[in-house]
Amino acid sequence: MSRFDCIPDKIQCNVSRYWVYNFYQMLYKVGTITAWHTTMFATLLILILASTDILATDYILLVEDSDIYTPCTDGPPGSVSLNEAFDVSEMPVELDEEGIHVSGNITTRWSLPRNYRISAKMSVLHFNRGNWEPTVFNSLTPDFCDAMFNPNLFWYKHWFKNFENRDEIQEKCLATQGTVLVYNPFVVVPRLNNVMGPTLKGRYKVVFLFEAFNEQDERQPSSVCFEITGDAEKIKN
């Protein structure tokens, strides 16, 4: 079980609350986010909200880049960015008083043999005195394709349960080129309220890394790496 692969209702996550608070940065600047990015933000945001019951302050992350997800600055050799791995042009987003309405589809560009294992890693870093420093808040899911439709895991509860063509996605996973992942329309409310803990200050980034391993468990050169960078800001009531 990875640190993210837990049952939020039973609070079975081995994550220190201090770094949980730091991870709350994954919000967005209204008007600059695509539906794909919104879904990723919401998936991780809901997970963190589910893993702590201490509340107090409101925060938002002011994202530096209008594209939200940018190529990794220090990714593995040969890695590609999010927009190189997936076509997200057919996923519209609408903002209103109810939240963010997500619909449409994304198409896989990444291509790997289906018997390859895909691992998913997420790391939070804090910018301090000119350097990006790792935090203790990290996640590793060794077999993402196996985990994404497990009803006890956050991948399913807050992201993959919204896909319409589950059977096709389960068969092909995320690295069969041309696979279309179709969303059932749903609404995301990516608002973070009443967070208690040390005041969030400065720049943070979250790095997402998807890596492939063959049947001999050898890491393959084809990987997907992207990151979000922004400034944590307290919302004034």
Short mmCIF file of C-alpha atoms in Angstrom, two decimals:
data_model
loop_
_atom_site.label_atom_id
_atom_site.label_comp_id
_atom_site.label_asym_id
_atom_site.label_seq_id
_atom_site.Cartn_x
_atom_site.Cartn_y
_atom_site.Cartn_z
CA MET A 1 0.00 0.00 0.00
CA SER A 2 1.43 3.37 -0.98
CA ARG A 3 0.96 6.48 1.13
CA PHE A 4 -1.86 7.53 -1.14
CA ASP A 5 -3.39 4.08 -1.51
CA CYS A 6 -5.51 4.24 1.62
CA ILE A 7 -9.07 4.26 2.86
CA PRO A 8 -9.78 7.92 3.75
CA ASP A 9 -12.92 7.13 5.74
CA LYS A 10 -10.83 5.08 8.16
CA ILE A 11 -7.90 7.52 8.13
CA GLN A 12 -5.40 4.82 7.13
CA CYS A 13 -2.89 7.20 5.48
CA ASN A 14 0.67 7.32 6.78
CA VAL A 15 1.21 11.04 6.10
CA SER A 16 2.26 13.70 8.59
CA ARG A 17 -0.29 16.48 8.88
CA TYR A 18 2.30 19.19 8.43
CA TRP A 19 3.13 18.03 4.92
CA VAL A 20 -0.51 17.36 4.19
CA TYR A 21 -1.06 21.08 4.72
CA ASN A 22 1.82 21.92 2.42
CA PHE A 23 0.25 19.80 -0.29
CA TYR A 24 -2.92 21.89 -0.17
CA GLN A 25 -1.22 24.16 -2.67
CA MET A 26 -2.89 22.32 -5.51
CA LEU A 27 -5.57 24.80 -6.25
CA TYR A 28 -5.86 27.00 -9.28
CA LYS A 29 -6.04 30.56 -10.49
CA VAL A 30 -9.60 30.95 -11.86
CA GLY A 31 -9.78 31.17 -15.61
CA THR A 32 -6.43 29.58 -16.45
CA ILE A 33 -7.09 25.88 -15.91
CA THR A 34 -8.22 23.19 -18.37
CA ALA A 35 -10.62 20.41 -17.48
CA TRP A 36 -7.87 17.79 -17.41
CA HIS A 37 -5.87 19.92 -15.00
CA THR A 38 -9.00 20.61 -12.96
CA THR A 39 -9.61 16.90 -12.57
CA MET A 40 -6.07 16.27 -11.37
CA PHE A 41 -6.29 19.16 -8.91
CA ALA A 42 -9.61 17.90 -7.56
CA THR A 43 -8.45 14.30 -7.28
CA LEU A 44 -5.53 15.19 -5.08
CA LEU A 45 -7.35 17.91 -3.18
CA ILE A 46 -10.20 15.59 -2.17
CA LEU A 47 -7.71 12.94 -1.08
CA ILE A 48 -5.97 15.34 1.27
CA LEU A 49 -9.24 16.67 2.66
CA ALA A 50 -10.30 13.09 3.36
CA SER A 51 -7.13 12.28 5.28
CA THR A 52 -7.32 14.97 7.97
CA ASP A 53 -10.06 16.35 10.18
CA ILE A 54 -8.25 19.43 11.57
CA LEU A 55 -9.52 22.66 9.99
CA ALA A 56 -8.88 26.40 10.34
CA THR A 57 -7.61 28.54 7.40
CA ASP A 58 -8.34 29.02 3.66
CA TYR A 59 -5.61 28.86 1.00
CA ILE A 60 -5.20 29.08 -2.74
CA LEU A 61 -2.21 28.38 -4.94
CA LEU A 62 -1.43 31.14 -7.43
CA VAL A 63 -0.09 29.09 -10.31
CA GLU A 64 2.85 30.66 -12.11
CA ASP A 65 2.22 29.31 -15.60
CA SER A 66 -1.07 29.66 -17.47
CA ASP A 67 -0.62 26.12 -18.81
CA ILE A 68 -0.70 24.88 -15.18
CA TYR A 69 1.23 21.67 -15.85
CA THR A 70 4.70 22.27 -17.31
CA PRO A 71 7.48 19.90 -18.41
CA CYS A 72 9.72 18.71 -15.59
CA THR A 73 12.81 20.83 -15.10
CA ASP A 74 14.73 17.81 -13.83
CA GLY A 75 12.91 14.83 -15.30
CA PRO A 76 14.42 11.51 -16.35
CA PRO A 77 16.22 11.45 -19.72
CA GLY A 78 13.73 10.87 -22.53
CA SER A 79 10.66 11.81 -20.48
CA VAL A 80 7.79 13.67 -22.15
CA SER A 81 5.37 16.24 -20.77
CA LEU A 82 1.65 15.87 -20.11
CA ASN A 83 0.57 17.48 -23.37
CA GLU A 84 2.95 15.26 -25.32
CA ALA A 85 1.55 12.12 -23.67
CA PHE A 86 -2.17 13.05 -23.95
CA ASP A 87 -4.37 15.11 -26.25
CA VAL A 88 -6.65 17.15 -23.97
CA SER A 89 -8.12 19.43 -26.65
CA GLU A 90 -11.52 17.67 -26.56
CA MET A 91 -12.18 18.24 -22.87
CA PRO A 92 -14.10 21.49 -22.33
CA VAL A 93 -14.54 23.18 -18.98
CA GLU A 94 -17.25 25.55 -17.80
CA LEU A 95 -17.07 27.68 -14.66
CA ASP A 96 -20.15 28.90 -12.80
CA GLU A 97 -21.42 29.36 -9.26
CA GLU A 98 -21.79 25.59 -8.81
CA GLY A 99 -18.16 24.85 -9.60
CA ILE A 100 -16.25 23.48 -12.57
CA HIS A 101 -18.22 21.37 -15.01
CA VAL A 102 -16.06 18.66 -16.61
CA SER A 103 -16.98 16.65 -19.69
CA GLY A 104 -15.54 15.44 -22.99
CA ASN A 105 -12.56 13.16 -23.45
CA ILE A 106 -8.80 12.85 -23.60
CA THR A 107 -6.81 10.71 -26.06
CA THR A 108 -3.65 8.78 -25.27
CA ARG A 109 -0.53 9.52 -27.29
CA TRP A 110 1.83 7.56 -25.05
CA SER A 111 2.55 4.09 -26.47
CA LEU A 112 3.81 1.07 -24.53
CA PRO A 113 3.27 -2.70 -24.65
CA ARG A 114 0.27 -3.52 -22.46
CA ASN A 115 2.23 -6.00 -20.37
CA TYR A 116 4.52 -3.23 -19.14
CA ARG A 117 3.95 -2.06 -15.57
CA ILE A 118 3.39 1.67 -15.04
CA SER A 119 4.34 3.21 -11.72
CA ALA A 120 3.01 6.60 -10.57
CA LYS A 121 5.06 8.84 -8.29
CA MET A 122 4.17 12.25 -6.90
CA SER A 123 6.56 14.48 -4.96
CA VAL A 124 6.10 17.85 -3.24
CA LEU A 125 9.04 20.27 -3.16
CA HIS A 126 9.48 23.63 -1.42
CA PHE A 127 11.66 26.42 -2.82
CA ASN A 128 14.05 27.59 -0.12
CA ARG A 129 17.12 29.81 -0.45
CA GLY A 130 17.49 29.28 -4.17
CA ASN A 131 16.94 25.53 -4.23
CA TRP A 132 14.03 23.11 -4.55
CA GLU A 133 14.04 21.01 -1.39
CA PRO A 134 12.17 17.70 -1.11
CA THR A 135 9.51 17.32 1.56
CA VAL A 136 8.46 14.13 3.31
CA PHE A 137 5.17 14.16 1.42
CA ASN A 138 5.58 11.69 -1.44
CA SER A 139 3.47 8.99 -3.05
CA LEU A 140 4.42 5.88 -5.00
CA THR A 141 1.86 3.56 -6.60
CA PRO A 142 3.92 0.68 -8.07
CA ASP A 143 1.19 -0.62 -10.43
CA PHE A 144 -1.01 2.25 -11.52
CA CYS A 145 -3.01 0.24 -14.06
CA ASP A 146 -3.98 -2.24 -11.36
CA ALA A 147 -4.84 0.48 -8.82
CA MET A 148 -6.86 2.95 -10.85
CA PHE A 149 -10.20 1.06 -10.61
CA ASN A 150 -9.85 -0.29 -7.08
CA PRO A 151 -12.93 1.14 -5.31
CA ASN A 152 -11.01 1.45 -2.03
CA LEU A 153 -8.34 3.72 -3.51
CA PHE A 154 -8.46 7.42 -4.24
CA TRP A 155 -7.62 6.94 -7.93
CA TYR A 156 -11.09 5.46 -8.39
CA LYS A 157 -13.08 7.38 -5.78
CA HIS A 158 -12.07 10.83 -6.96
CA TRP A 159 -10.98 10.39 -10.58
CA PHE A 160 -11.48 7.15 -12.48
CA LYS A 161 -15.04 6.51 -11.34
CA ASN A 162 -16.01 9.42 -13.61
CA PHE A 163 -14.93 7.68 -16.80
CA GLU A 164 -17.70 6.25 -18.97
CA ASN A 165 -15.72 3.57 -20.85
CA ARG A 166 -14.24 1.77 -17.85
CA ASP A 167 -13.85 -1.62 -19.56
CA GLU A 168 -11.81 -0.16 -22.41
CA ILE A 169 -9.60 1.88 -20.06
CA GLN A 170 -9.05 -1.12 -17.79
CA GLU A 171 -8.04 -3.21 -20.80
CA LYS A 172 -5.71 -0.63 -22.37
CA CYS A 173 -4.67 1.49 -19.35
CA LEU A 174 -3.03 4.85 -20.14
CA ALA A 175 -0.30 3.90 -22.60
CA THR A 176 -2.13 2.36 -25.56
CA GLN A 177 -1.88 4.99 -28.26
CA GLY A 178 -5.25 6.20 -29.58
CA THR A 179 -7.24 5.14 -26.51
CA VAL A 180 -10.02 7.67 -25.82
CA LEU A 181 -10.89 8.18 -22.16
CA VAL A 182 -14.47 9.45 -22.03
CA TYR A 183 -15.82 11.34 -19.03
CA ASN A 184 -19.33 11.25 -17.70
CA PRO A 185 -20.08 14.94 -17.00
CA PHE A 186 -19.50 15.90 -13.39
CA VAL A 187 -18.89 18.97 -11.27
CA VAL A 188 -15.76 19.71 -9.28
CA VAL A 189 -15.64 22.30 -6.50
CA PRO A 190 -11.88 22.86 -6.02
CA ARG A 191 -12.21 25.12 -2.98
CA LEU A 192 -10.01 24.55 0.05
CA ASN A 193 -11.46 25.84 3.32
CA ASN A 194 -10.54 25.79 7.02
CA VAL A 195 -7.05 24.29 6.94
CA MET A 196 -5.19 24.24 10.26
CA GLY A 197 -1.42 24.13 10.60
CA PRO A 198 1.72 26.22 10.01
CA THR A 199 1.16 29.15 7.66
CA LEU A 200 1.99 28.27 4.06
CA LYS A 201 4.50 30.67 2.55
CA GLY A 202 6.62 30.84 -0.58
CA ARG A 203 6.85 28.71 -3.68
CA TYR A 204 5.97 25.04 -3.97
CA LYS A 205 5.86 22.56 -6.81
CA VAL A 206 4.37 19.13 -7.26
CA VAL A 207 6.16 16.72 -9.60
CA PHE A 208 4.26 13.85 -11.26
CA LEU A 209 6.27 10.99 -12.76
CA PHE A 210 4.85 7.97 -14.60
CA GLU A 211 7.48 5.33 -15.44
CA ALA A 212 7.30 2.07 -17.36
CA PHE A 213 8.91 -1.28 -16.49
CA ASN A 214 9.11 -4.36 -18.71
CA GLU A 215 8.41 -7.97 -17.70
CA GLN A 216 11.92 -8.25 -16.28
CA ASP A 217 11.14 -5.22 -14.12
CA GLU A 218 13.65 -3.11 -16.02
CA ARG A 219 12.91 0.60 -16.20
CA GLN A 220 12.17 1.77 -19.75
CA PRO A 221 13.32 5.10 -21.23
CA SER A 222 9.74 6.18 -22.06
CA SER A 223 8.24 8.10 -19.14
CA VAL A 224 5.86 11.00 -18.53
CA CYS A 225 6.92 13.83 -16.22
CA PHE A 226 5.22 17.14 -15.48
CA GLU A 227 4.94 19.59 -12.61
CA ILE A 228 2.91 22.45 -11.11
CA THR A 229 4.59 25.50 -9.58
CA GLY A 230 2.99 28.35 -7.67
CA ASP A 231 2.81 30.53 -4.58
CA ALA A 232 0.67 29.57 -1.62
CA GLU A 233 -1.58 32.44 -0.54
CA LYS A 234 -3.95 32.77 2.37
CA ILE A 235 -7.48 33.80 1.42
CA LYS A 236 -8.75 36.76 3.39
CA ASN A 237 -12.31 36.34 4.69
#
